[in-house]
Short mmCIF file of C-alpha atoms in Angstrom, two decimals:
data_model
loop_
_atom_site.label_atom_id
_atom_site.label_comp_id
_atom_site.label_asym_id
_atom_site.label_seq_id
_atom_site.Cartn_x
_atom_site.Cartn_y
_atom_site.Cartn_z
CA MET A 170 -72.86 91.78 14.59
CA SER A 171 -71.07 93.29 18.21
CA TRP A 172 -67.69 91.98 21.16
CA SER A 173 -66.95 92.89 23.79
CA THR A 174 -62.86 91.82 24.05
CA PHE A 175 -60.58 91.35 21.11
CA VAL A 176 -57.52 89.68 21.69
CA ALA A 177 -54.96 89.63 18.31
CA VAL A 178 -52.05 86.11 18.07
CA GLY A 179 -48.96 86.24 16.82
CA ASP A 180 -45.47 87.48 15.33
CA SER A 181 -43.83 91.42 13.80
CA PHE A 182 -47.18 90.81 11.17
CA THR A 183 -49.52 91.32 14.17
CA GLU A 184 -48.31 93.00 16.92
CA GLY A 185 -47.94 95.71 13.17
CA VAL A 186 -43.49 96.18 12.72
CA GLY A 187 -43.45 98.11 9.81
CA ASP A 188 -46.40 101.23 10.64
CA LEU A 189 -44.96 102.46 13.68
CA ASP A 190 -47.07 105.37 15.04
CA PRO A 191 -45.68 108.91 14.40
CA ARG A 192 -48.03 110.11 18.43
CA THR A 193 -46.38 107.40 20.19
CA GLY A 194 -43.09 105.88 19.14
CA VAL A 195 -44.98 102.18 18.85
CA GLU A 196 -45.80 99.99 16.85
CA ARG A 197 -50.03 100.29 15.98
CA GLY A 198 -49.82 98.08 13.08
CA TRP A 199 -53.51 96.24 10.99
CA ALA A 200 -54.73 94.48 14.54
CA ASP A 201 -54.81 98.06 16.02
CA ARG A 202 -56.37 99.76 13.60
CA VAL A 203 -59.13 97.11 13.04
CA ALA A 204 -59.85 97.24 17.34
CA GLU A 205 -59.82 101.12 16.74
CA GLY A 206 -62.61 99.87 13.77
CA LEU A 207 -64.75 98.17 15.90
CA ALA A 208 -64.21 100.19 19.17
CA ALA A 209 -65.87 103.71 17.08
CA ARG A 210 -68.99 101.39 17.10
CA HIS A 211 -68.39 99.63 20.11
CA PRO A 212 -66.27 102.23 22.92
CA ASP A 213 -66.68 99.33 25.45
CA LEU A 214 -64.81 96.79 23.47
CA ARG A 215 -61.27 95.63 25.15
CA TYR A 216 -58.54 94.56 23.06
CA ALA A 217 -55.49 93.11 23.96
CA ASN A 218 -52.49 92.29 21.74
CA LEU A 219 -49.90 89.59 22.36
CA ALA A 220 -48.19 88.68 19.15
CA VAL A 221 -44.33 89.52 19.50
CA ARG A 222 -42.10 89.19 16.67
CA GLY A 223 -39.56 86.73 15.45
CA GLN A 224 -41.33 84.47 17.23
CA LEU A 225 -42.91 81.00 15.50
CA LEU A 226 -45.23 79.02 16.19
CA GLU A 227 -44.65 76.69 18.58
CA GLN A 228 -43.57 79.26 20.44
CA VAL A 229 -46.73 81.73 19.80
CA VAL A 230 -49.23 78.33 21.25
CA GLU A 231 -46.18 78.12 23.80
CA THR A 232 -46.30 81.93 25.15
CA GLN A 233 -48.87 83.40 24.10
CA VAL A 234 -52.44 81.00 23.27
CA GLU A 235 -53.92 80.35 26.80
CA ARG A 236 -53.40 83.89 27.71
CA ALA A 237 -55.34 84.34 24.99
CA HIS A 238 -57.82 82.18 25.82
CA ALA A 239 -57.67 82.79 29.49
CA MET A 240 -59.10 86.19 28.47
CA SER A 241 -62.60 84.77 27.27
CA PRO A 242 -61.56 86.48 24.38
CA ASP A 243 -65.76 86.55 21.80
CA LEU A 244 -63.15 87.89 18.94
CA VAL A 245 -59.38 86.28 18.82
CA SER A 246 -56.52 86.23 15.99
CA VAL A 247 -54.31 84.33 14.97
CA CYS A 248 -51.30 84.58 12.68
CA ALA A 249 -48.40 82.60 13.06
CA ALA A 250 -45.71 80.22 11.14
CA GLY A 251 -44.39 82.46 8.28
CA ASN A 252 -40.86 83.07 11.00
CA ASP A 253 -40.69 78.89 10.23
CA LEU A 254 -41.28 79.05 6.53
CA LEU A 255 -37.99 80.75 6.03
CA ARG A 256 -36.56 77.27 7.64
CA PRO A 257 -35.61 74.84 5.19
CA SER A 258 -36.97 72.30 7.40
CA ALA A 259 -40.27 73.77 7.27
CA LYS A 260 -42.71 71.11 6.36
CA PRO A 261 -46.34 72.68 6.55
CA ALA A 262 -48.45 69.86 6.59
CA ASP A 263 -46.73 69.67 9.85
CA LEU A 264 -46.97 73.80 10.80
CA ALA A 265 -50.97 73.16 9.71
CA ARG A 266 -51.96 70.95 12.60
CA ARG A 267 -50.50 71.88 14.86
CA LEU A 268 -51.69 75.84 13.93
CA GLU A 269 -55.57 74.19 13.42
CA ALA A 270 -55.14 73.23 17.27
CA ALA A 271 -54.62 76.34 17.89
CA VAL A 272 -57.10 77.15 16.32
CA ALA A 273 -59.83 74.90 17.75
CA ARG A 274 -58.48 75.42 21.25
CA LEU A 275 -59.25 79.69 21.08
CA GLY A 276 -62.69 79.07 19.54
CA ASP A 277 -63.81 76.57 22.15
CA GLN A 278 -65.32 78.73 24.05
CA GLY A 279 -67.51 80.12 21.43
CA ALA A 280 -65.78 82.50 19.89
CA ASP A 281 -65.60 84.33 16.50
CA VAL A 282 -61.44 82.93 15.05
CA LEU A 283 -59.94 84.63 12.41
CA VAL A 284 -56.63 83.23 10.40
CA PHE A 285 -54.61 85.09 7.82
CA THR A 286 -53.00 82.91 4.71
CA GLY A 287 -49.21 84.85 4.26
CA PHE A 288 -49.17 87.82 1.56
CA ASN A 289 -47.61 87.92 -2.10
CA THR A 290 -43.81 87.94 -1.89
CA ARG A 291 -43.18 88.14 -5.61
CA ALA A 292 -41.80 92.34 -3.62
CA THR A 293 -39.09 90.67 -2.10
CA PRO A 294 -37.07 88.19 -3.72
CA VAL A 295 -35.56 86.33 -1.04
CA VAL A 296 -38.66 85.47 0.90
CA ASP A 297 -40.36 84.27 -2.73
CA LEU A 298 -37.62 81.59 -2.54
CA VAL A 299 -40.52 80.05 0.05
CA GLY A 300 -43.24 80.76 -2.53
CA ARG A 301 -43.43 76.82 -3.21
CA ARG A 302 -44.24 76.20 0.65
CA LEU A 303 -45.76 79.27 0.93
CA ALA A 304 -48.46 78.61 -1.39
CA THR A 305 -48.89 75.11 0.19
CA MET A 306 -49.17 76.64 3.24
CA ASN A 307 -51.43 79.03 2.22
CA GLN A 308 -53.86 76.08 1.13
CA LEU A 309 -53.63 74.10 4.36
CA ILE A 310 -54.37 77.16 6.00
CA ARG A 311 -57.46 77.93 3.69
CA ASP A 312 -58.77 74.02 4.43
CA LEU A 313 -58.25 74.53 8.67
CA ALA A 314 -60.41 77.36 8.56
CA HIS A 315 -62.68 76.23 6.30
CA ARG A 316 -62.86 72.64 9.27
CA GLN A 317 -62.64 75.30 12.45
CA GLY A 318 -65.52 77.96 11.33
CA ALA A 319 -62.86 80.69 11.33
CA HIS A 320 -62.98 83.14 9.76
CA LEU A 321 -60.58 83.56 6.82
CA VAL A 322 -58.16 86.84 5.60
CA ASP A 323 -56.69 85.65 2.16
CA LEU A 324 -53.92 87.54 1.96
CA TRP A 325 -52.66 86.37 -0.93
CA GLU A 326 -55.75 87.46 -3.39
CA MET A 327 -54.98 91.30 -1.94
CA ASP A 328 -53.18 92.06 -5.34
CA PRO A 329 -52.19 95.73 -3.27
CA LEU A 330 -49.93 94.23 -1.09
CA ALA A 331 -47.97 92.48 -3.51
CA ASP A 332 -46.92 95.33 -4.78
CA PRO A 333 -43.14 97.37 -2.87
CA ARG A 334 -45.42 100.38 -1.74
CA ALA A 335 -46.71 98.34 0.44
CA ARG A 336 -43.57 97.38 2.17
CA ALA A 337 -41.16 98.75 4.89
CA GLU A 338 -37.87 99.02 4.16
CA ASP A 339 -37.02 96.09 5.17
CA ARG A 340 -39.25 94.76 1.98
CA LEU A 341 -40.18 92.08 4.53
CA HIS A 342 -42.80 94.02 6.66
CA LEU A 343 -46.13 95.53 5.50
CA ASN A 344 -45.88 99.33 5.82
CA ALA A 345 -48.42 101.85 7.55
CA GLU A 346 -50.66 101.99 4.57
CA GLY A 347 -50.37 98.23 4.19
CA HIS A 348 -51.30 97.62 7.36
CA ARG A 349 -54.07 100.70 6.75
CA ARG A 350 -55.14 97.98 3.68
CA VAL A 351 -55.34 94.96 6.00
CA ALA A 352 -57.00 96.11 8.60
CA ALA A 353 -59.87 97.09 6.10
CA ARG A 354 -59.79 93.71 4.88
CA VAL A 355 -60.22 92.28 7.75
CA LEU A 356 -63.12 94.65 8.93
CA GLU A 357 -64.66 93.44 5.92
CA VAL A 358 -64.86 89.91 6.35
CA LEU A 359 -66.09 90.58 9.52
CA GLY A 360 -69.04 92.61 8.25
CA VAL A 361 -67.73 95.81 9.69
CA PRO A 362 -68.86 98.93 7.64
CA THR A 363 -65.91 100.86 6.28
CA ASP A 364 -64.98 104.03 4.88
CA GLU A 365 -61.32 102.43 4.27
CA ASP A 366 -60.91 100.70 0.38
CA TRP A 367 -58.75 97.80 0.65
CA ARG A 368 -58.63 97.50 -3.28
CA GLU A 369 -57.49 101.40 -3.87
CA PRO A 370 -55.70 101.09 -6.37
CA TRP A 371 -51.55 102.24 -6.11
CA PRO A 372 -51.49 106.14 -8.06
CA PRO A 373 -49.13 105.85 -11.24
CA SER A 374 -45.08 105.88 -11.04
CA ASP A 375 -42.31 106.66 -12.65
CA PRO A 376 -39.77 104.08 -13.13
CA MET A 377 -36.76 104.27 -11.18
CA PRO A 378 -33.34 104.29 -13.24
CA TRP A 379 -31.34 101.00 -12.56
CA VAL A 380 -28.40 102.42 -10.37
CA ARG A 381 -31.05 103.47 -7.63
CA ARG A 382 -32.59 100.50 -7.41
CA ARG A 383 -29.39 98.51 -7.91
CA GLU A 384 -28.36 101.01 -4.86
CA ALA A 385 -31.46 100.29 -2.61
CA ASP A 386 -30.31 97.06 -3.37
CA LEU A 387 -26.70 97.51 -1.96
CA ARG A 388 -28.03 99.42 1.36
CA TRP A 389 -31.05 97.20 1.70
CA ALA A 390 -28.74 94.07 2.09
CA ARG A 391 -26.49 96.27 4.36
CA GLU A 392 -28.64 97.53 6.26
CA HIS A 393 -31.35 94.60 6.58
CA LEU A 394 -30.61 90.70 4.75
CA LEU A 395 -26.92 90.73 6.81
CA PRO A 396 -28.36 91.71 9.92
CA TRP A 397 -30.80 88.91 9.78
CA VAL A 398 -28.52 86.84 8.55
CA SER A 399 -26.46 87.11 11.62
CA ARG A 400 -29.17 86.79 14.19
CA ARG A 401 -30.54 83.30 12.31
CA VAL A 402 -26.01 81.93 12.42
CA GLN A 403 -26.33 83.55 16.01
CA GLY A 404 -29.63 81.35 17.31
CA ARG A 405 -31.28 85.36 18.29
CA SER A 406 -34.45 87.17 17.58
CA THR A 407 -36.10 90.13 17.15
CA GLY A 408 -38.80 89.75 19.57
CA ASP A 409 -35.89 88.15 22.55
CA GLY A 410 -37.14 89.49 26.21
CA ARG A 411 -39.50 90.99 24.35
CA PRO A 412 -43.04 91.40 25.70
CA ALA A 413 -45.86 91.92 24.65
CA LYS A 414 -47.42 95.30 23.90
CA ARG A 415 -50.74 95.45 25.40
CA PRO A 416 -50.77 92.40 28.27
CA GLU A 417 -54.02 92.51 29.20
CA PRO A 418 -57.23 93.56 27.28
CA ALA A 419 -57.82 97.73 28.45
CA PRO A 420 -60.52 99.61 26.50
CA VAL A 421 -59.42 101.42 22.95
CA ARG A 422 -58.29 105.02 23.17
#
């Protein structure tokens, strides 16, 4: 199957945070990689990425969904609510209802819609504190995907993503290898042949000495955890004032 216009909607995961392209200095991410894979077979594909890091589900709905709908895509991805789940007040059932309304809207012109569960958080203990809410949200996403006839990319079932080596330095986002594996999985879900193998096992690695692990933990807390807590306290986000990196559908280079 071929698509003429692919639009990606979401937050940092879809923007590609953690996968910095050394050629351009811009985040690449799984969505860019999927667009490149699709364009390799269908060069006329146009691709837009409206995702902005740090946005909550309601912000994604308010600032991205209608813009994406107006582009009349025949393939659209939506992944959001991860930032909401980090908040103690998050209610998965409410988030799922809002997400399902967005999925229905994006698919009401006949577009194929991709939705995603959250990936396994056991490699990030701080994030794993919301594990129960995430598990509930994941099941609700599976259910809404079935009701809406959407393509489901179940990241939780991708065991390689649970390995710390799939994570960026902030331990929250995926790194280039993690995004590569997600892109391979998305293409597989879409039925698009690819030489990439997301199931490829990680090579054996030597265990890190206890002292080095503690040093890494302290460095992570200083460089990533404390700034994140500070932004939360101040009501700021890394995406404040940030534009989408591909605001209009355009050919893929």
